[in-house]
Short mmCIF file of C-alpha atoms and ligand atoms in Angstrom, two decimals:
data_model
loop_
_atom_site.label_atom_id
_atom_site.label_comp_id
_atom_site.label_asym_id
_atom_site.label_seq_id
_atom_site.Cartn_x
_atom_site.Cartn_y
_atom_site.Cartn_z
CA UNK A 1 55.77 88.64 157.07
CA UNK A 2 58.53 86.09 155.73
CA UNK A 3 59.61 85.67 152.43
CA UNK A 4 60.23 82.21 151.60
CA UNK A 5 63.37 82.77 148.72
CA UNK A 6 63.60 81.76 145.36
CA UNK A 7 64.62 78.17 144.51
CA UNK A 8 65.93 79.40 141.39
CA UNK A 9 68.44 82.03 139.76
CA UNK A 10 67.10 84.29 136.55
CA UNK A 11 69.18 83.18 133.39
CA UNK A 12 66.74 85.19 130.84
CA UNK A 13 64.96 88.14 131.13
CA UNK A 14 62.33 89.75 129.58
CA UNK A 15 62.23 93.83 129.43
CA UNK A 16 58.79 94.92 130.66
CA UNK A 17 57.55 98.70 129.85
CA UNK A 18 57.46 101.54 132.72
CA UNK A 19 54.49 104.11 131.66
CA UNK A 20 52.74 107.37 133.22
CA UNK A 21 49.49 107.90 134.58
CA UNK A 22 48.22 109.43 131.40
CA UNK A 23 49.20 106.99 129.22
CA UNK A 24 47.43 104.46 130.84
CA UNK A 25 44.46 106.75 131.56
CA UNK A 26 43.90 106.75 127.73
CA UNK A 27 44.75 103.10 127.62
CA UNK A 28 42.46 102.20 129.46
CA UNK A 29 39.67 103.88 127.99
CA UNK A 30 40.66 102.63 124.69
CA UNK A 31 40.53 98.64 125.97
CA UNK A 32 37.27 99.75 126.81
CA UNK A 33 37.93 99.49 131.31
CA UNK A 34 38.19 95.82 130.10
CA UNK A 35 42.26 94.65 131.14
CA UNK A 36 41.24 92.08 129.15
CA UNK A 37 41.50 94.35 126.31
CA UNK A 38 45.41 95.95 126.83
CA UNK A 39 47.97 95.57 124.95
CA UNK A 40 50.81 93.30 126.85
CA UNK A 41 53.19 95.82 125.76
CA UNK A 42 51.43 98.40 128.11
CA UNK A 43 51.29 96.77 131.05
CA UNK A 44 53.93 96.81 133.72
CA UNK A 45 53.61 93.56 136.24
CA UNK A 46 51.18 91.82 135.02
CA UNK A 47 48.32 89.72 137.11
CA UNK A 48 46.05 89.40 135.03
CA UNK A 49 46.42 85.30 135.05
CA UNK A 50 48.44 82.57 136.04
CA UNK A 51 47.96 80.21 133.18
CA UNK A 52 50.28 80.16 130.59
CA UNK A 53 52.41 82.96 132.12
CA UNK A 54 54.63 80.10 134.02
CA UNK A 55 58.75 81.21 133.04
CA UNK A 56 59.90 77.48 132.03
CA UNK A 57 62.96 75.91 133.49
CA UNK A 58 66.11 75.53 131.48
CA UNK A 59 65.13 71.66 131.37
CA UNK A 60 61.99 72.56 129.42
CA UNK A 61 63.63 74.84 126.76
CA UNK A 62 66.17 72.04 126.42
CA UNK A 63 63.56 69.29 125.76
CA UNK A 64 61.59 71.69 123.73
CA UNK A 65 64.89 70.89 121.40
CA UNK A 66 63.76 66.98 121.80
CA UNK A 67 60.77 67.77 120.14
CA UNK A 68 59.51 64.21 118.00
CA UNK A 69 57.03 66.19 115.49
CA UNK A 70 55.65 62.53 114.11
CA UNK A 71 51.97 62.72 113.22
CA UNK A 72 51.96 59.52 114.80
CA UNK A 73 53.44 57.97 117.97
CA UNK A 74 55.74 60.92 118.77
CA UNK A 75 57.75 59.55 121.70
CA UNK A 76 57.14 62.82 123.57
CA UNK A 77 53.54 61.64 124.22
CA UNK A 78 54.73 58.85 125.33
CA UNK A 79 57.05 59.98 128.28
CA UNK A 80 54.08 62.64 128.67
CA UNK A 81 51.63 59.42 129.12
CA UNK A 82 54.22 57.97 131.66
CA UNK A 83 54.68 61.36 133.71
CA UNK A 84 50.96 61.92 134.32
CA UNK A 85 50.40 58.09 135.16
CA UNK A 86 53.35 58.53 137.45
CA UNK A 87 52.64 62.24 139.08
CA UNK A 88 48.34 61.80 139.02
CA UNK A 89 48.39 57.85 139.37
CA UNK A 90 45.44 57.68 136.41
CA UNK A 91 45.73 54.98 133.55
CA UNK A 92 44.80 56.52 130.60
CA UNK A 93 45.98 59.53 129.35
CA UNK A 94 44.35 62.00 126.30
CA UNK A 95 46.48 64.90 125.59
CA UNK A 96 44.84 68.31 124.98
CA UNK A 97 46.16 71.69 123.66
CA UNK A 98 44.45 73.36 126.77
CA UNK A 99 42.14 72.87 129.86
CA UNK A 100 38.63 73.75 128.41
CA UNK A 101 39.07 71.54 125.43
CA UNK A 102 39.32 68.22 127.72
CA UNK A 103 36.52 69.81 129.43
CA UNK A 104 34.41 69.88 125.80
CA UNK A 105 35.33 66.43 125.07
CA UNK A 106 34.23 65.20 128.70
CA UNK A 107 31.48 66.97 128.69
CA UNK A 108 30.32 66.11 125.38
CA UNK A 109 30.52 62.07 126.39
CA UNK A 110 29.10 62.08 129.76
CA UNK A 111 26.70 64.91 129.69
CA UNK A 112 22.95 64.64 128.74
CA UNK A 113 20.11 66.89 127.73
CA UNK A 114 18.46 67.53 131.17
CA UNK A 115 21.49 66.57 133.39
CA UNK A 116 22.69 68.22 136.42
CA UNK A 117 26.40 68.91 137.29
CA UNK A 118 27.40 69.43 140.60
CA UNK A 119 30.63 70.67 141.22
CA UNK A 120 32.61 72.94 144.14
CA UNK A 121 31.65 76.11 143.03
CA UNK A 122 31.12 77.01 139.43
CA UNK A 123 34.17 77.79 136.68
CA UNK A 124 33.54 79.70 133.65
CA UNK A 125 34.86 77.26 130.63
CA UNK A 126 33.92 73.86 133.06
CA UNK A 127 30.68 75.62 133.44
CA UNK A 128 29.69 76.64 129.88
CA UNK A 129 31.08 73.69 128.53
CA UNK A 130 28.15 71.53 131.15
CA UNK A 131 25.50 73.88 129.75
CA UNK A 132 26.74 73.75 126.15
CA UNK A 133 26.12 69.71 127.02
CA UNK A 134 22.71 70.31 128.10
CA UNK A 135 23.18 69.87 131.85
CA UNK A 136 22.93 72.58 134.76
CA UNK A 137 25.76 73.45 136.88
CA UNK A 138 24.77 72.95 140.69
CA UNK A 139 27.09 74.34 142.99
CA UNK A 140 27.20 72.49 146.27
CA UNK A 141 30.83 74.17 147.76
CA UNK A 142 30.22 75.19 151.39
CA UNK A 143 28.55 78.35 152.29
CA UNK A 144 32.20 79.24 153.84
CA UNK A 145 33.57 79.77 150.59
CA UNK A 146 31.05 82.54 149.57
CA UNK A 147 32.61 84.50 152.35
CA UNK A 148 35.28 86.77 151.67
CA UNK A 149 36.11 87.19 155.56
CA UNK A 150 35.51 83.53 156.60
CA UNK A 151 38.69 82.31 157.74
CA UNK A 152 37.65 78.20 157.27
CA UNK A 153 40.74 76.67 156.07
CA UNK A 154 39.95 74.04 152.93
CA UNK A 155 36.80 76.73 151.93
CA UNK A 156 36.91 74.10 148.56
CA UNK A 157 34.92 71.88 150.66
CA UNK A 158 31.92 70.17 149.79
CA UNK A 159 28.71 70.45 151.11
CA UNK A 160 27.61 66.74 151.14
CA UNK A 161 23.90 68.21 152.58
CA UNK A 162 23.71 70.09 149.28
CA UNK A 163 24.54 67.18 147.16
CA UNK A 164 22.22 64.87 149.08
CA UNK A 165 19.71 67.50 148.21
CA UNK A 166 20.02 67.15 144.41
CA UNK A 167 19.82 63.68 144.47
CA UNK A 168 17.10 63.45 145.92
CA UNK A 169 15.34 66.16 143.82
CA UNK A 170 16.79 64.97 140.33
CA UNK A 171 17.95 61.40 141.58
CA UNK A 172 21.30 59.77 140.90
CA UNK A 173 20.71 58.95 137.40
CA UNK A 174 20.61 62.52 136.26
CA UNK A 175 23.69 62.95 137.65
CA UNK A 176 26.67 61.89 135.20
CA UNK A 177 29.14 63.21 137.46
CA UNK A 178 30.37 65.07 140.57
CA UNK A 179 32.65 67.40 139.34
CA UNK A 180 35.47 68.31 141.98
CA UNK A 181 37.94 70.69 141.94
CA UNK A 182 41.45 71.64 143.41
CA UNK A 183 42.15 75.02 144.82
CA UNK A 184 39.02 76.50 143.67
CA UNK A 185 39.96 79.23 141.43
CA UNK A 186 36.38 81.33 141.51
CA UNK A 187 36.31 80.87 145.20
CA UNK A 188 39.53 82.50 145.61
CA UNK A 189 42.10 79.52 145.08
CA UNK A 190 40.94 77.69 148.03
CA UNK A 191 41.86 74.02 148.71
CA UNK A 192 39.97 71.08 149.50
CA UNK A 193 40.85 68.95 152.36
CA UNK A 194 41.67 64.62 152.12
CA UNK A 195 38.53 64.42 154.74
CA UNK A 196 36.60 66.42 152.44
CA UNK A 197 37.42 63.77 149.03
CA UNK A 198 36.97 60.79 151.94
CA UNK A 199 33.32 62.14 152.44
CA UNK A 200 32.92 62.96 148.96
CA UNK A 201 33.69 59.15 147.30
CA UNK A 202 31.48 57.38 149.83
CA UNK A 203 28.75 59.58 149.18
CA UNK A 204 29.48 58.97 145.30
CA UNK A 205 30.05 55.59 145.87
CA UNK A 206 26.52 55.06 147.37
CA UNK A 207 24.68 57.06 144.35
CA UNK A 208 26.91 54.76 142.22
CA UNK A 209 28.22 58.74 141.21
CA UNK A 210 31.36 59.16 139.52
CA UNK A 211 33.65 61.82 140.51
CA UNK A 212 35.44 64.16 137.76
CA UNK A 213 38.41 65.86 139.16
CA UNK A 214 39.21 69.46 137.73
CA UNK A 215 43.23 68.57 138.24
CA UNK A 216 44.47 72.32 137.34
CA UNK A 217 45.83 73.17 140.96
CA UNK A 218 45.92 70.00 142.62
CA UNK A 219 49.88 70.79 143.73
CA UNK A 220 49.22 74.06 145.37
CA UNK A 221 46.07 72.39 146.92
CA UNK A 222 48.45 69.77 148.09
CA UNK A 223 51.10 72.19 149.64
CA UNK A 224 47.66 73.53 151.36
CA UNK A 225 46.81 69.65 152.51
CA UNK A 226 50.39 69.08 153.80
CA UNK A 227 50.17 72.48 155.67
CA UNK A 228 46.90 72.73 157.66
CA UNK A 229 45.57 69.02 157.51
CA UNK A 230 46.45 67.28 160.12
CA UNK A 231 48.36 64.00 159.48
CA UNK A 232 50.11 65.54 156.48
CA UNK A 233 53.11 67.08 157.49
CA UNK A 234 55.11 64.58 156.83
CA UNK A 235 53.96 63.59 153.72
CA UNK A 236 55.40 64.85 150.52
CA UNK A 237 53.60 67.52 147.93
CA UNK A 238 53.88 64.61 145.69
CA UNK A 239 52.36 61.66 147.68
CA UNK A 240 49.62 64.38 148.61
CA UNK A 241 48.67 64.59 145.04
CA UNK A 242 48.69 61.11 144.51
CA UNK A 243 46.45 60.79 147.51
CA UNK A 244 43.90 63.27 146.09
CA UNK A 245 43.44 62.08 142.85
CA UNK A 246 43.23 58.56 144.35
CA UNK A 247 39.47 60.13 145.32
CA UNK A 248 38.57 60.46 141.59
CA UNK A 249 37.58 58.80 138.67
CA UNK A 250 39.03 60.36 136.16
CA UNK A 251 40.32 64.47 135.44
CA UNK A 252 40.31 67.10 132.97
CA UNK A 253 44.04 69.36 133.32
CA UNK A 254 44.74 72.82 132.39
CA UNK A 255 48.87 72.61 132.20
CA UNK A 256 49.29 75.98 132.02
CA UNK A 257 49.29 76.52 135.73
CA UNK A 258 50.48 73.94 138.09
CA UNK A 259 52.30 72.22 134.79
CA UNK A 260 53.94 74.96 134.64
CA UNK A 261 54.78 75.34 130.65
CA UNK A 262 52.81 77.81 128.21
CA UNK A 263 50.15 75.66 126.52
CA UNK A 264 48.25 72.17 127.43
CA UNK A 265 46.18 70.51 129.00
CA UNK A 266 44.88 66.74 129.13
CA UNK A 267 41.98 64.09 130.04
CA UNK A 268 42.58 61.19 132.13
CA UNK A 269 40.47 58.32 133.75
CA UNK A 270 40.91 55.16 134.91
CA UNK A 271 37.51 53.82 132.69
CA UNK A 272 38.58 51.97 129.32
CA UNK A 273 35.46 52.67 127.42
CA UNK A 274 35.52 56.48 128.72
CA UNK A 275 39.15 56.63 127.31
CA UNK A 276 38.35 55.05 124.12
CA UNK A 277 35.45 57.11 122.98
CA UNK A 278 37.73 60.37 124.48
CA UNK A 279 40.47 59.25 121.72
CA UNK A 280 37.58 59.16 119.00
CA UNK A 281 36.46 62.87 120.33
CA UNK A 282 39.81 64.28 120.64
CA UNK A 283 40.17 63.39 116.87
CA UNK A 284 37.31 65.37 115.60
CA UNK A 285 38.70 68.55 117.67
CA UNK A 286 41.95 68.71 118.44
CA UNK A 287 43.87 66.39 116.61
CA UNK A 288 45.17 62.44 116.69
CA UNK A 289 45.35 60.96 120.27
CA UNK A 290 48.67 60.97 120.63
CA UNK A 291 49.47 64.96 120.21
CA UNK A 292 45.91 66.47 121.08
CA UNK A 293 46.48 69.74 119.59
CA UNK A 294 50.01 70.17 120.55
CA UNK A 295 53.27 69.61 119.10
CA UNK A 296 55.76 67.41 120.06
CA UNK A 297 57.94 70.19 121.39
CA UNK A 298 54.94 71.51 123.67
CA UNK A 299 54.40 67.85 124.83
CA UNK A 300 57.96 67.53 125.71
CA UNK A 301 57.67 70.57 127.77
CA UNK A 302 55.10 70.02 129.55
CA UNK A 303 56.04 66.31 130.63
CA UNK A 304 58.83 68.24 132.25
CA UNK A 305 57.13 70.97 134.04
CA UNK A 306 55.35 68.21 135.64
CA UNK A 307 58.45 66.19 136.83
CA UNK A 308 59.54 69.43 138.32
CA UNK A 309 55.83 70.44 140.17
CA UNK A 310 56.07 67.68 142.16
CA UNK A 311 60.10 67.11 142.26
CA UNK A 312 60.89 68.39 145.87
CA UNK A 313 58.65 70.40 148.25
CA UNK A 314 60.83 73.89 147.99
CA UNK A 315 59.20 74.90 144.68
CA UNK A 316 55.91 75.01 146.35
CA UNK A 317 56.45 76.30 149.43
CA UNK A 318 58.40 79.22 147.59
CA UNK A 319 55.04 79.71 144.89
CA UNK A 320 52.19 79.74 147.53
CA UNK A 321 54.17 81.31 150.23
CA UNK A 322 54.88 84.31 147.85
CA UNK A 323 51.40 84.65 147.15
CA UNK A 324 50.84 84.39 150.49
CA UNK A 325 53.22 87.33 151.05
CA UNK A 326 51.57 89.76 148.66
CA UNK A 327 48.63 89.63 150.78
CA UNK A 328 50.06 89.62 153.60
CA UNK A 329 51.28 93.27 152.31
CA UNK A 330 47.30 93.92 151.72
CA UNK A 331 46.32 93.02 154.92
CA UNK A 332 48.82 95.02 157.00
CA UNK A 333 47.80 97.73 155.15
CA UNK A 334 43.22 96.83 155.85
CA UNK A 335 42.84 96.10 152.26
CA UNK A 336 39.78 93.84 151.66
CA UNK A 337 40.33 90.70 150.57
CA UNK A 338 39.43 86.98 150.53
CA UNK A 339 41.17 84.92 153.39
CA UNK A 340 42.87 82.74 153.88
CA UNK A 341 44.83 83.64 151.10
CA UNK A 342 44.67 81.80 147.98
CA UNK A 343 47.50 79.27 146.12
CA UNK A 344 47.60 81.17 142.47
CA UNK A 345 46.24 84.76 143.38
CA UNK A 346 45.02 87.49 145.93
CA UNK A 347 41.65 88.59 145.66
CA UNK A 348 40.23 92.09 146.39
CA UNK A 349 36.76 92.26 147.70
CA UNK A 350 35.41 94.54 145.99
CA UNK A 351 32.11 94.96 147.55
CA UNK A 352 34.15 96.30 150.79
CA UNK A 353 36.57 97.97 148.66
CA UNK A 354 34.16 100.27 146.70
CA UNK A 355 31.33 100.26 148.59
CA UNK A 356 29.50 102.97 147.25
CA UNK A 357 29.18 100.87 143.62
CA UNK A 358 26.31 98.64 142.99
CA UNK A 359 26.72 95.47 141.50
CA UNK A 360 24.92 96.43 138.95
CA UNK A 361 27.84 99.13 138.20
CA UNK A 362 30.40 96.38 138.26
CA UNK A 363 32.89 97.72 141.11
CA UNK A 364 35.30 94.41 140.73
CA UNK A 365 35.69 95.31 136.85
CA UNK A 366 36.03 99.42 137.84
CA UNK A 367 39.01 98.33 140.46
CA UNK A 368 40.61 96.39 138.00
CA UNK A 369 41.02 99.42 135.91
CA UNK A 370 41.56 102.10 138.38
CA UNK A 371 44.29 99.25 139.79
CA UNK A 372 45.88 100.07 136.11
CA UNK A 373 45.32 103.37 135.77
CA UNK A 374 47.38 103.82 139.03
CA UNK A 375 50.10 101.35 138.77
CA UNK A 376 50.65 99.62 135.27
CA UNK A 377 49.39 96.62 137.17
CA UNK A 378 47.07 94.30 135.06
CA UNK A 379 44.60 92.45 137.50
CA UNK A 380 41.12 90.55 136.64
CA UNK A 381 37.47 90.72 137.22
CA UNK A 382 36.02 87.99 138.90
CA UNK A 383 32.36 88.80 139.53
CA UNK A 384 29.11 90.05 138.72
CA UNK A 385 31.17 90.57 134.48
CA UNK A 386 32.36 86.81 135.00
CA UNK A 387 29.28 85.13 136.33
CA UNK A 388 27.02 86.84 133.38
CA UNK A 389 23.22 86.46 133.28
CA UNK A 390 20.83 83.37 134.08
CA UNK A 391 19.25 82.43 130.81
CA UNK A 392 15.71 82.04 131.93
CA UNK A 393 15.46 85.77 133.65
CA UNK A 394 17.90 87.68 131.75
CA UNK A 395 19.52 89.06 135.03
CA UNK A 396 22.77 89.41 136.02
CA UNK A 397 23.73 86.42 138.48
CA UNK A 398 24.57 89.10 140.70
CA UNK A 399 27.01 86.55 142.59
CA UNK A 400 27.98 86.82 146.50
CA UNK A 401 31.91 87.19 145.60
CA UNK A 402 32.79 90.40 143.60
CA UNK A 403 36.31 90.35 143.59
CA UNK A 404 39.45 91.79 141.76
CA UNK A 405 42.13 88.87 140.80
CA UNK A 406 45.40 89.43 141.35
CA UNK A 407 47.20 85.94 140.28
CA UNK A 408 50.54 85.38 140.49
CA UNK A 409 52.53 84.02 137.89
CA UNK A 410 54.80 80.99 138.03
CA UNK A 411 58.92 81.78 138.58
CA UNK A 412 58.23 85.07 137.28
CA UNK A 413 57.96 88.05 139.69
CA UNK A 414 60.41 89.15 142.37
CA UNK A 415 59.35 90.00 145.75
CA UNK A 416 60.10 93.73 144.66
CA UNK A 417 57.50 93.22 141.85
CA UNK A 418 55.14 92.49 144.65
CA UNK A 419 56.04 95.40 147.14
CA UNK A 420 55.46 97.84 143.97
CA UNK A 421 51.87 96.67 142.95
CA UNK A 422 50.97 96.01 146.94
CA UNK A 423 51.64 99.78 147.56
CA UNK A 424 49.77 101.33 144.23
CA UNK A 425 46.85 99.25 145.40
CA UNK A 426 47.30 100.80 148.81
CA UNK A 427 47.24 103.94 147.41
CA UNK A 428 43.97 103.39 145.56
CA UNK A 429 42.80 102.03 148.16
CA UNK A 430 43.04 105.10 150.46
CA UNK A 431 41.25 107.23 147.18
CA UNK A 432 38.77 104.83 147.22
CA UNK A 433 36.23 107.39 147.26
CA UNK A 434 36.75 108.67 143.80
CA UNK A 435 36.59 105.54 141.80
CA UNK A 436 33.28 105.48 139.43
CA UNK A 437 30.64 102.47 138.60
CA UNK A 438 30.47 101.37 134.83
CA UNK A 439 28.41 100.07 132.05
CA UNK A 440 28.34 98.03 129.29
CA UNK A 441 29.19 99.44 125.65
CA UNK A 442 29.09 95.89 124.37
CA UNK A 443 28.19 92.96 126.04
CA UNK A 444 29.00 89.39 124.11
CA UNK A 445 26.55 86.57 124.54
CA UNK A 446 29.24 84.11 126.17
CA UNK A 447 32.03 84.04 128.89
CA UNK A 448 31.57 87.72 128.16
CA UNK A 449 34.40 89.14 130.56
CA UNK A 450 36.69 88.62 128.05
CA UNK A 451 35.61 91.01 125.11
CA UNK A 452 32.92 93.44 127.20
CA UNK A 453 33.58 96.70 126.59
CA UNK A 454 32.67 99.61 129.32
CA UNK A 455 32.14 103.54 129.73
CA UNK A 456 32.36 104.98 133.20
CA UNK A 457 29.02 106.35 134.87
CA UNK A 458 28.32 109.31 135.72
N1 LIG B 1 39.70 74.88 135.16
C1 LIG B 1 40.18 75.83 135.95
C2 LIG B 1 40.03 75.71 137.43
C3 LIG B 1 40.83 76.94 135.40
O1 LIG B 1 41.31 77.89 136.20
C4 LIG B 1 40.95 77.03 133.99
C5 LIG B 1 41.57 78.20 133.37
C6 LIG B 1 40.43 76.01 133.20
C7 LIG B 1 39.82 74.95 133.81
C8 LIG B 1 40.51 76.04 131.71
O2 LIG B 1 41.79 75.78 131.28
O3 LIG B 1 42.54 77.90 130.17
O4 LIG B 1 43.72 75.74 129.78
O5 LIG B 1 41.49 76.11 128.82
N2 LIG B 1 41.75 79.26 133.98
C9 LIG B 1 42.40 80.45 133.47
C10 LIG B 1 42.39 81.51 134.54
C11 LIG B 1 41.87 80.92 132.16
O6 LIG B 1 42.86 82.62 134.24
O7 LIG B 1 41.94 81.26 135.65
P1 LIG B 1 42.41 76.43 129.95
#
């Protein structure tokens, strides 16, 4: 168990609150079991996500200074368009304030009525943004990846069986895209391998099929590549992401992970007439093409935290290795979770964990709690809450992975963090017994994990 140090030293820091049991017993209760639903203020180390939770660099505060706040032509989006052209190798570049709203806009254009998406497993916003459309999500990841235990190494792999199987039930032509993504997040943050995209883009290129890359992790799934793939080794993080998105036609970004900076996101694609109806869209909903939601400041920022993702190899190695580490911790200790470990987060299997919860009882959402109940630690469902209910039969999806995120963000915990919140979970862990099933108090219509609202049972 090796702790790869810190390529950094701390200049700022941020207080965080120590609390007792009984404080965040009642907490707890009042956020309704959702840790969705806490205050920040109560929460000790918190896991809850790694997007927007990156600490910035004392570049990016200084060019947050070098903020152009034009309307118009703001020469911040300009060195943004230049960084992702350089870093991601796509032409065209649409600037968004987050992920999901690149994912509206592309799903708006190339979506019909009637369509089907397939994709490497599903993602909530990429997901309800494809049904919003009017197509169907159609998940065609390899079986490996619903298998906490499985120990395949790129379990972001396609299935090119199951996608061969869709088109020939709904043919190509129903298919607008084939939408692939890095370090699958739902799946536990697993990668997907160069021979995997090679497959991939002559399958797509047979169907005449475009391929939409989901770009949010692409450098951790590149540290992964470099790693385990063989041929890589010698390659750099950086000409590893190049080499992926080479694959793809086009991607939607979330920033606020591997971009490491607070808030945005982007579209980019190498098709002019895509581009130039995206710049009409991003008009209507986020604002003129050349700030997308975002100020000048934010684009300045983020332009930077790109530069430095992809700079030299140490950052990476240091970020997945120490998330590697924490469950490393968890498995010394027989802790259930999804191997190999992840590039953002840990996940706890909850269906090992608490086996004496049915789904139906929501054991990933009831560790979550208990997780802050004994530690302060804020973690996050990602199961049966997340995957909600099929439309036609009203049931829960009731999906194979019920797990417990745990997602480590960016530059901002020390390995001491990680030892503390490793050994509370330990120590639920071995009082396993005593943890309770819940059920809903209030259940939203829509990505309903994040305002759901519990009461224990029985
Ligand atoms: N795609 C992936 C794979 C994501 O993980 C996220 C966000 C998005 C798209 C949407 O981006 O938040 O900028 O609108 N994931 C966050 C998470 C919310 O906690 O996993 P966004």
């Amino acid at each position: 168990m090796k702790y790869v140090p810190e390529p950094f030293r701390i200049k700022t820091v941020e207080p965080i609150k120590m609390t007792t049991r009984e404080f965040r017993q009642d907490a707890i209760r009042e956020a309704g079991y959702n840790t969705f639903l806490l205050k920040s203020e109560d929460v000790y180390i918190d896991l809850l996500t790694d997007s927007g939770t990156n600490a910035m660099s004392d570049a990016q505060w200084a060019a947050l200074q070098l903020g152009d706040e034009a309307y118009a032509g703001s020469r911040n989006f300009y060195d943004l368009e230049r960084t992702i052209q350089e870093v991601y190798g796509y032409k065209h570049v649409v600037p968004t304030h987050q992920g999901r709203a690149a994912e509206h806009i592309m799903s708006r254009l190339l979506i019909k009525p009637g369509d089907f998406v397939p994709g490497n497993m599903y993602f909530t916003t990429t997901r309800l943004h494809q049904e919003l459309a009017g197509g169907t999500f159609n998940d065609a990841i390899i079986d490996e990846a619903h298998d906490p235990s499985c120990t395949h190494p790129f379990k972001g792999n396609f299935d090119v069986k199951k996608l061969q199987a869709l088109v020939d039930k709904v043919g190509p032509k129903r298919i607008p895209y084939i939408s692939a993504a890095t370090c699958v997040n739902m799946a536990g943050g697993q990668p997907i391998s160069i021979a995997n995209l090679h497959e991939l883009r002559a399958f797509a290129d047979k169907h005449g099929l475009k391929i939409m890359l989901d770009n949010t992790r692409t450098v951790e799934n590149a540290y992964f590549i470099q790693k385990r793939e063989a041929g890589f080794a010698n390659k750099s993080v950086k000409q590893i992401v190049r080499e992926i998105c080479s694959f793809t036609d086009g991607c939607t970004s979330s920033a606020k992970k591997d971009g490491l900076v607070n808030i945005g996101g982007f579209l980019a694609t190498n098709d002019e007439d895509f581009f130039v109806a995206s710049k009409e869209q991003v008009v209507i909903y986020e604002g003129l093409h050349t700030y997308g939601g975002l100020a000048g400041r934010d684009m300045a920022a983020m332009a930077q935290g790109i530069r430095e993702s992809v700079a030299n190899d140490d950052y990476i190695k240091y970020r997945v290795e120490q998330v590697n580490f924490f469950g490393d911790l968890l498995s010394a200790a027989g802790v259930p979770h999804v191997v190999p470990h992840g590039g953002h987060a840990i996940f706890l299997d909850a269906r090992a964990f608490l086996p004496h919860i049915d789904q139906e009882q929501f054991p990933a959402q009831a560790l979550a709690a208990e997780i802050y109940v004994e530690t302060g630690v804020r973690a996050m469902e990602r199961g049966n809450v997340s995957a909600g209910r099929n439309k036609e039969t009203g049931q829960n999806y009731r999906p194979k992975l019920e797990l417990v995120r745990l997602t480590i963000p960016r530059r901002v915990y020390t390995q001491s963090h990680l030892e503390y919140a490793a050994e509370g979970i330990i120590n639920v862990f071995q009082k396993r017994d005593c943890v309770k099933g819940l059920r809903f108090t209030f259940e939203p219509s829509a990505l309903r994990f994040f305002q759901a609202r519990f009461e224990t049972v029985g």
